[in-house]
Amino acid sequence: YRVFAGNDEATQIDSLDIVQERDSTCRQFTIALGGGLLRSTLQSQLREPGASLDSHSLLVGRGARHIDCVAIVTHAAPATRSRQTARSIASGTSRAIVNSKVIVERGASQADSQQSCRGLLLSPTAEIDSRPQLEIRTDEVKCAHGATTGRLDPDMYFYLLSRGLDRDTAQSLLVFAFVADVLGSMSLESARAAIEPALIAQLPNAAILRAFR
């Protein structure tokens, strides 16, 4: 777990290198909840068959915060697996950038990789840039990527309003639901118990979410 929660004046630069051998499993979380400028880099090499990586990123842009998250995963052996899940929220004039890249080397057949990058804009002056990439140098692989950025789902918003919720409560619940898949992947209960309140404090109408939690 890498959790960044500095004050608005903080500049944080971090790099994590992971090398995985045969049948190893790694689950990694990058959580950006604070700071003024953050640059986070992950480089992972799946060097032997059976290596598996699950990487999760949760980026919360607020005020004038700038977050730049880079993840490069190299499949260097056959029968390796990777999953990259990135969720970004931006409000104010903040900017969140996700550069996610998977490289499948020659000979790394039966590599299985998925990249999912989703962004949620909460103000017209915020910006989210998501760039999932694939570089495949062999055959017989299963690789996919996708990226979406937008505002709250108007249909879901209308549904919650139709059930009697006020606008602020409906918005708060939809924002929290957007990041719930990353929170739900945290198997270490003590980590989730520490991260979730800090996350809620960064979201709009935090008091409403605290009441629901």
PDB file of C-alpha atoms in Angstrom:
ATOM      1  CA  TYR A   1       0.000   0.000   0.000  1.00  0.00           C
ATOM      2  CA  ARG A   2       1.333   3.403  -1.003  1.00  0.00           C
ATOM      3  CA  VAL A   3      -0.779   6.185   0.501  1.00  0.00           C
ATOM      4  CA  PHE A   4       0.014   9.830  -0.260  1.00  0.00           C
ATOM      5  CA  ALA A   5      -1.675  12.284   2.084  1.00  0.00           C
ATOM      6  CA  GLY A   6       0.578  15.337   2.395  1.00  0.00           C
ATOM      7  CA  ASN A   7      -0.670  18.903   2.821  1.00  0.00           C
ATOM      8  CA  ASP A   8      -1.483  21.154  -0.125  1.00  0.00           C
ATOM      9  CA  GLU A   9       2.082  22.511  -0.250  1.00  0.00           C
ATOM     10  CA  ALA A  10       3.756  19.098  -0.392  1.00  0.00           C
ATOM     11  CA  THR A  11       5.602  17.734  -3.416  1.00  0.00           C
ATOM     12  CA  GLN A  12       5.896  13.956  -3.439  1.00  0.00           C
ATOM     13  CA  ILE A  13       7.898  11.838  -5.888  1.00  0.00           C
ATOM     14  CA  ASP A  14       7.881   8.073  -5.519  1.00  0.00           C
ATOM     15  CA  SER A  15       9.059   5.072  -7.547  1.00  0.00           C
ATOM     16  CA  LEU A  16       8.368   1.389  -6.929  1.00  0.00           C
ATOM     17  CA  ASP A  17      10.106  -1.445  -8.828  1.00  0.00           C
ATOM     18  CA  ILE A  18       8.712  -4.971  -8.615  1.00  0.00           C
ATOM     19  CA  VAL A  19      10.378  -8.124  -9.985  1.00  0.00           C
ATOM     20  CA  GLN A  20       8.295 -11.301  -9.849  1.00  0.00           C
ATOM     21  CA  GLU A  21       9.520 -14.858 -10.207  1.00  0.00           C
ATOM     22  CA  ARG A  22       7.732 -18.158 -10.854  1.00  0.00           C
ATOM     23  CA  ASP A  23       4.155 -18.458  -9.515  1.00  0.00           C
ATOM     24  CA  SER A  24       4.490 -15.307  -7.395  1.00  0.00           C
ATOM     25  CA  THR A  25       1.510 -13.076  -6.645  1.00  0.00           C
ATOM     26  CA  CYS A  26       1.595  -9.336  -5.923  1.00  0.00           C
ATOM     27  CA  ARG A  27      -1.317  -7.079  -5.002  1.00  0.00           C
ATOM     28  CA  GLN A  28      -0.420  -3.386  -4.976  1.00  0.00           C
ATOM     29  CA  PHE A  29      -2.393  -0.215  -4.138  1.00  0.00           C
ATOM     30  CA  THR A  30      -1.485   3.406  -4.889  1.00  0.00           C
ATOM     31  CA  ILE A  31      -3.802   5.848  -3.075  1.00  0.00           C
ATOM     32  CA  ALA A  32      -3.439   9.615  -3.676  1.00  0.00           C
ATOM     33  CA  LEU A  33      -5.401  11.636  -1.106  1.00  0.00           C
ATOM     34  CA  GLY A  34      -3.239  14.703  -0.553  1.00  0.00           C
ATOM     35  CA  GLY A  35      -0.321  16.853  -1.575  1.00  0.00           C
ATOM     36  CA  GLY A  36      -0.004  19.648  -4.084  1.00  0.00           C
ATOM     37  CA  LEU A  37       2.122  17.802  -6.649  1.00  0.00           C
ATOM     38  CA  LEU A  38       2.477  14.025  -6.813  1.00  0.00           C
ATOM     39  CA  ARG A  39       4.444  11.868  -9.241  1.00  0.00           C
ATOM     40  CA  SER A  40       4.092   8.139  -8.656  1.00  0.00           C
ATOM     41  CA  THR A  41       5.800   5.487 -10.800  1.00  0.00           C
ATOM     42  CA  LEU A  42       5.364   1.713 -10.780  1.00  0.00           C
ATOM     43  CA  GLN A  43       7.534  -0.603 -12.888  1.00  0.00           C
ATOM     44  CA  SER A  44       6.790  -4.305 -12.703  1.00  0.00           C
ATOM     45  CA  GLN A  45       8.540  -7.185 -14.439  1.00  0.00           C
ATOM     46  CA  LEU A  46       6.855 -10.581 -14.622  1.00  0.00           C
ATOM     47  CA  ARG A  47      10.010 -12.562 -15.313  1.00  0.00           C
ATOM     48  CA  GLU A  48       8.911 -16.192 -14.896  1.00  0.00           C
ATOM     49  CA  PRO A  49       5.810 -18.269 -15.744  1.00  0.00           C
ATOM     50  CA  GLY A  50       2.895 -18.075 -13.336  1.00  0.00           C
ATOM     51  CA  ALA A  51       3.719 -14.561 -12.042  1.00  0.00           C
ATOM     52  CA  SER A  52       0.588 -12.500 -11.354  1.00  0.00           C
ATOM     53  CA  LEU A  53       0.129  -8.790 -10.560  1.00  0.00           C
ATOM     54  CA  ASP A  54      -2.976  -6.910  -9.428  1.00  0.00           C
ATOM     55  CA  SER A  55      -2.342  -3.161  -9.339  1.00  0.00           C
ATOM     56  CA  HIS A  56      -4.954  -0.665  -8.108  1.00  0.00           C
ATOM     57  CA  SER A  57      -4.764   3.140  -8.229  1.00  0.00           C
ATOM     58  CA  LEU A  58      -7.149   5.600  -6.606  1.00  0.00           C
ATOM     59  CA  LEU A  59      -6.424   9.260  -7.358  1.00  0.00           C
ATOM     60  CA  VAL A  60      -8.395  12.100  -5.779  1.00  0.00           C
ATOM     61  CA  GLY A  61      -7.758  15.540  -7.265  1.00  0.00           C
ATOM     62  CA  ARG A  62      -8.923  18.487  -5.198  1.00  0.00           C
ATOM     63  CA  GLY A  63      -8.281  22.233  -5.300  1.00  0.00           C
ATOM     64  CA  ALA A  64      -5.245  22.829  -7.537  1.00  0.00           C
ATOM     65  CA  ARG A  65      -3.671  19.408  -6.892  1.00  0.00           C
ATOM     66  CA  HIS A  66      -1.681  17.770  -9.710  1.00  0.00           C
ATOM     67  CA  ILE A  67      -1.335  13.956  -9.735  1.00  0.00           C
ATOM     68  CA  ASP A  68       0.727  12.054 -12.298  1.00  0.00           C
ATOM     69  CA  CYS A  69       0.588   8.254 -12.005  1.00  0.00           C
ATOM     70  CA  VAL A  70       2.673   6.010 -14.285  1.00  0.00           C
ATOM     71  CA  ALA A  71       2.519   2.201 -14.357  1.00  0.00           C
ATOM     72  CA  ILE A  72       4.581   0.026 -16.709  1.00  0.00           C
ATOM     73  CA  VAL A  73       4.128  -3.744 -16.575  1.00  0.00           C
ATOM     74  CA  THR A  74       6.359  -6.043 -18.628  1.00  0.00           C
ATOM     75  CA  HIS A  75       5.331  -9.619 -19.355  1.00  0.00           C
ATOM     76  CA  ALA A  76       8.720 -11.247 -19.966  1.00  0.00           C
ATOM     77  CA  ALA A  77       7.679 -14.905 -19.635  1.00  0.00           C
ATOM     78  CA  PRO A  78       4.837 -17.155 -20.835  1.00  0.00           C
ATOM     79  CA  ALA A  79       1.657 -17.677 -18.823  1.00  0.00           C
ATOM     80  CA  THR A  80       1.860 -14.466 -16.819  1.00  0.00           C
ATOM     81  CA  ARG A  81      -1.080 -12.335 -15.676  1.00  0.00           C
ATOM     82  CA  SER A  82      -1.658  -8.669 -14.844  1.00  0.00           C
ATOM     83  CA  ARG A  83      -4.619  -6.507 -13.916  1.00  0.00           C
ATOM     84  CA  GLN A  84      -4.435  -2.709 -13.649  1.00  0.00           C
ATOM     85  CA  THR A  85      -7.404  -0.806 -12.242  1.00  0.00           C
ATOM     86  CA  ALA A  86      -7.271   2.993 -11.991  1.00  0.00           C
ATOM     87  CA  ARG A  87     -10.022   5.270 -10.677  1.00  0.00           C
ATOM     88  CA  SER A  88      -9.580   9.060 -10.747  1.00  0.00           C
ATOM     89  CA  ILE A  89     -11.777  11.817  -9.311  1.00  0.00           C
ATOM     90  CA  ALA A  90     -11.074  15.491  -9.984  1.00  0.00           C
ATOM     91  CA  SER A  91     -12.722  18.643  -8.651  1.00  0.00           C
ATOM     92  CA  GLY A  92     -11.755  22.332  -8.477  1.00  0.00           C
ATOM     93  CA  THR A  93      -8.912  23.025 -10.919  1.00  0.00           C
ATOM     94  CA  SER A  94      -7.090  19.785 -10.170  1.00  0.00           C
ATOM     95  CA  ARG A  95      -5.565  17.466 -12.755  1.00  0.00           C
ATOM     96  CA  ALA A  96      -5.120  13.689 -12.596  1.00  0.00           C
ATOM     97  CA  ILE A  97      -3.028  11.819 -15.154  1.00  0.00           C
ATOM     98  CA  VAL A  98      -2.860   8.038 -15.553  1.00  0.00           C
ATOM     99  CA  ASN A  99      -0.303   6.556 -17.940  1.00  0.00           C
ATOM    100  CA  SER A 100      -0.688   2.773 -17.940  1.00  0.00           C
ATOM    101  CA  LYS A 101       1.372   0.568 -20.253  1.00  0.00           C
ATOM    102  CA  VAL A 102       1.689  -3.186 -20.740  1.00  0.00           C
ATOM    103  CA  ILE A 103       4.579  -4.662 -22.713  1.00  0.00           C
ATOM    104  CA  VAL A 104       4.438  -8.301 -23.814  1.00  0.00           C
ATOM    105  CA  GLU A 105       7.912  -9.457 -24.827  1.00  0.00           C
ATOM    106  CA  ARG A 106       8.726 -11.967 -27.560  1.00  0.00           C
ATOM    107  CA  GLY A 107       8.139 -15.486 -26.346  1.00  0.00           C
ATOM    108  CA  ALA A 108       5.725 -14.425 -23.589  1.00  0.00           C
ATOM    109  CA  SER A 109       2.814 -16.338 -25.094  1.00  0.00           C
ATOM    110  CA  GLN A 110      -0.392 -16.893 -23.098  1.00  0.00           C
ATOM    111  CA  ALA A 111       0.103 -13.563 -21.339  1.00  0.00           C
ATOM    112  CA  ASP A 112      -3.175 -12.312 -19.871  1.00  0.00           C
ATOM    113  CA  SER A 113      -3.509  -8.592 -19.225  1.00  0.00           C
ATOM    114  CA  GLN A 114      -6.341  -6.122 -18.594  1.00  0.00           C
ATOM    115  CA  GLN A 115      -6.227  -2.367 -18.024  1.00  0.00           C
ATOM    116  CA  SER A 116      -9.241  -0.389 -16.774  1.00  0.00           C
ATOM    117  CA  CYS A 117      -8.939   3.396 -16.391  1.00  0.00           C
ATOM    118  CA  ARG A 118     -12.015   5.402 -15.406  1.00  0.00           C
ATOM    119  CA  GLY A 119     -12.288   9.070 -14.481  1.00  0.00           C
ATOM    120  CA  LEU A 120     -15.005  11.137 -12.809  1.00  0.00           C
ATOM    121  CA  LEU A 121     -15.079  14.925 -13.283  1.00  0.00           C
ATOM    122  CA  LEU A 122     -16.802  16.918 -10.535  1.00  0.00           C
ATOM    123  CA  SER A 123     -16.169  20.430 -11.883  1.00  0.00           C
ATOM    124  CA  PRO A 124     -15.896  22.036 -15.343  1.00  0.00           C
ATOM    125  CA  THR A 125     -12.352  23.264 -14.637  1.00  0.00           C
ATOM    126  CA  ALA A 126     -10.899  19.897 -13.555  1.00  0.00           C
ATOM    127  CA  GLU A 127      -9.019  17.614 -15.927  1.00  0.00           C
ATOM    128  CA  ILE A 128      -8.416  13.859 -16.114  1.00  0.00           C
ATOM    129  CA  ASP A 129      -6.107  12.298 -18.691  1.00  0.00           C
ATOM    130  CA  SER A 130      -6.074   8.496 -18.995  1.00  0.00           C
ATOM    131  CA  ARG A 131      -3.807   6.708 -21.428  1.00  0.00           C
ATOM    132  CA  PRO A 132      -3.798   2.902 -21.342  1.00  0.00           C
ATOM    133  CA  GLN A 133      -1.343   1.386 -23.830  1.00  0.00           C
ATOM    134  CA  LEU A 134      -0.414  -2.037 -25.177  1.00  0.00           C
ATOM    135  CA  GLU A 135       2.855  -3.074 -26.824  1.00  0.00           C
ATOM    136  CA  ILE A 136       2.609  -6.704 -27.927  1.00  0.00           C
ATOM    137  CA  ARG A 137       5.567  -8.472 -29.523  1.00  0.00           C
ATOM    138  CA  THR A 138       4.293 -12.055 -29.660  1.00  0.00           C
ATOM    139  CA  ASP A 139       1.258 -14.153 -30.583  1.00  0.00           C
ATOM    140  CA  GLU A 140      -1.291 -16.088 -28.529  1.00  0.00           C
ATOM    141  CA  VAL A 141      -1.967 -13.475 -25.872  1.00  0.00           C
ATOM    142  CA  LYS A 142      -5.109 -12.135 -24.207  1.00  0.00           C
ATOM    143  CA  CYS A 143      -4.787  -8.387 -23.658  1.00  0.00           C
ATOM    144  CA  ALA A 144      -7.412  -5.661 -23.335  1.00  0.00           C
ATOM    145  CA  HIS A 145      -7.595  -2.042 -22.227  1.00  0.00           C
ATOM    146  CA  GLY A 146     -10.225   0.629 -21.802  1.00  0.00           C
ATOM    147  CA  ALA A 147     -10.571   4.219 -20.627  1.00  0.00           C
ATOM    148  CA  THR A 148     -13.598   6.416 -19.901  1.00  0.00           C
ATOM    149  CA  THR A 149     -13.905   9.876 -18.379  1.00  0.00           C
ATOM    150  CA  GLY A 150     -17.091  11.791 -17.698  1.00  0.00           C
ATOM    151  CA  ARG A 151     -19.531  13.152 -15.164  1.00  0.00           C
ATOM    152  CA  LEU A 152     -21.958  11.329 -12.892  1.00  0.00           C
ATOM    153  CA  ASP A 153     -24.336   8.978 -14.660  1.00  0.00           C
ATOM    154  CA  PRO A 154     -27.517  11.069 -15.146  1.00  0.00           C
ATOM    155  CA  ASP A 155     -29.744   7.975 -15.167  1.00  0.00           C
ATOM    156  CA  MET A 156     -28.410   6.736 -11.827  1.00  0.00           C
ATOM    157  CA  TYR A 157     -28.618  10.267 -10.441  1.00  0.00           C
ATOM    158  CA  PHE A 158     -32.269  10.561 -11.499  1.00  0.00           C
ATOM    159  CA  TYR A 159     -33.035   7.123 -10.067  1.00  0.00           C
ATOM    160  CA  LEU A 160     -31.700   8.065  -6.621  1.00  0.00           C
ATOM    161  CA  LEU A 161     -33.633  11.348  -6.702  1.00  0.00           C
ATOM    162  CA  SER A 162     -36.785   9.449  -7.631  1.00  0.00           C
ATOM    163  CA  ARG A 163     -36.291   7.277  -4.532  1.00  0.00           C
ATOM    164  CA  GLY A 164     -36.552  10.348  -2.313  1.00  0.00           C
ATOM    165  CA  LEU A 165     -32.886  11.277  -1.798  1.00  0.00           C
ATOM    166  CA  ASP A 166     -31.877  14.927  -1.959  1.00  0.00           C
ATOM    167  CA  ARG A 167     -29.370  16.090  -4.577  1.00  0.00           C
ATOM    168  CA  ASP A 168     -26.331  16.298  -2.273  1.00  0.00           C
ATOM    169  CA  THR A 169     -26.913  12.829  -0.835  1.00  0.00           C
ATOM    170  CA  ALA A 170     -27.468  11.287  -4.273  1.00  0.00           C
ATOM    171  CA  GLN A 171     -24.280  12.852  -5.622  1.00  0.00           C
ATOM    172  CA  SER A 172     -22.247  11.758  -2.598  1.00  0.00           C
ATOM    173  CA  LEU A 173     -23.395   8.143  -2.835  1.00  0.00           C
ATOM    174  CA  LEU A 174     -22.644   7.960  -6.559  1.00  0.00           C
ATOM    175  CA  VAL A 175     -19.153   9.381  -6.057  1.00  0.00           C
ATOM    176  CA  PHE A 176     -18.422   6.878  -3.308  1.00  0.00           C
ATOM    177  CA  ALA A 177     -19.781   4.013  -5.430  1.00  0.00           C
ATOM    178  CA  PHE A 178     -17.350   5.040  -8.178  1.00  0.00           C
ATOM    179  CA  VAL A 179     -14.345   4.215  -5.977  1.00  0.00           C
ATOM    180  CA  ALA A 180     -15.901   1.286  -4.134  1.00  0.00           C
ATOM    181  CA  ASP A 181     -14.399  -1.352  -6.420  1.00  0.00           C
ATOM    182  CA  VAL A 182     -10.873  -0.286  -5.421  1.00  0.00           C
ATOM    183  CA  LEU A 183     -11.782  -0.139  -1.731  1.00  0.00           C
ATOM    184  CA  GLY A 184     -13.480  -3.511  -1.990  1.00  0.00           C
ATOM    185  CA  SER A 185     -10.279  -5.063  -3.348  1.00  0.00           C
ATOM    186  CA  MET A 186      -8.370  -4.234  -0.161  1.00  0.00           C
ATOM    187  CA  SER A 187      -8.016  -7.539   1.666  1.00  0.00           C
ATOM    188  CA  LEU A 188      -6.059  -5.987   4.532  1.00  0.00           C
ATOM    189  CA  GLU A 189      -8.853  -4.748   6.789  1.00  0.00           C
ATOM    190  CA  SER A 190      -6.612  -2.462   8.843  1.00  0.00           C
ATOM    191  CA  ALA A 191      -5.471  -0.674   5.665  1.00  0.00           C
ATOM    192  CA  ARG A 192      -9.010  -0.144   4.450  1.00  0.00           C
ATOM    193  CA  ALA A 193     -10.114   1.054   7.903  1.00  0.00           C
ATOM    194  CA  ALA A 194      -7.385   3.721   7.793  1.00  0.00           C
ATOM    195  CA  ILE A 195      -7.804   4.729   4.141  1.00  0.00           C
ATOM    196  CA  GLU A 196     -11.595   4.947   3.882  1.00  0.00           C
ATOM    197  CA  PRO A 197     -12.138   7.815   6.385  1.00  0.00           C
ATOM    198  CA  ALA A 198      -9.271   9.786   4.819  1.00  0.00           C
ATOM    199  CA  LEU A 199     -10.803   9.238   1.394  1.00  0.00           C
ATOM    200  CA  ILE A 200     -14.265  10.332   2.511  1.00  0.00           C
ATOM    201  CA  ALA A 201     -12.768  13.531   3.945  1.00  0.00           C
ATOM    202  CA  GLN A 202     -11.542  14.422   0.431  1.00  0.00           C
ATOM    203  CA  LEU A 203     -14.929  13.934  -1.260  1.00  0.00           C
ATOM    204  CA  PRO A 204     -17.777  16.460  -1.652  1.00  0.00           C
ATOM    205  CA  ASN A 205     -20.296  16.481   1.206  1.00  0.00           C
ATOM    206  CA  ALA A 206     -18.107  14.320   3.404  1.00  0.00           C
ATOM    207  CA  ALA A 207     -20.466  14.682   6.375  1.00  0.00           C
ATOM    208  CA  ILE A 208     -23.245  12.952   4.424  1.00  0.00           C
ATOM    209  CA  LEU A 209     -21.014   9.993   3.594  1.00  0.00           C
ATOM    210  CA  ARG A 210     -19.846   9.681   7.206  1.00  0.00           C
ATOM    211  CA  ALA A 211     -23.479   9.421   8.266  1.00  0.00           C
ATOM    212  CA  PHE A 212     -24.082   6.607   5.781  1.00  0.00           C
ATOM    213  CA  ARG A 213     -20.909   4.731   6.752  1.00  0.00           C
TER     214      ARG A 213
END
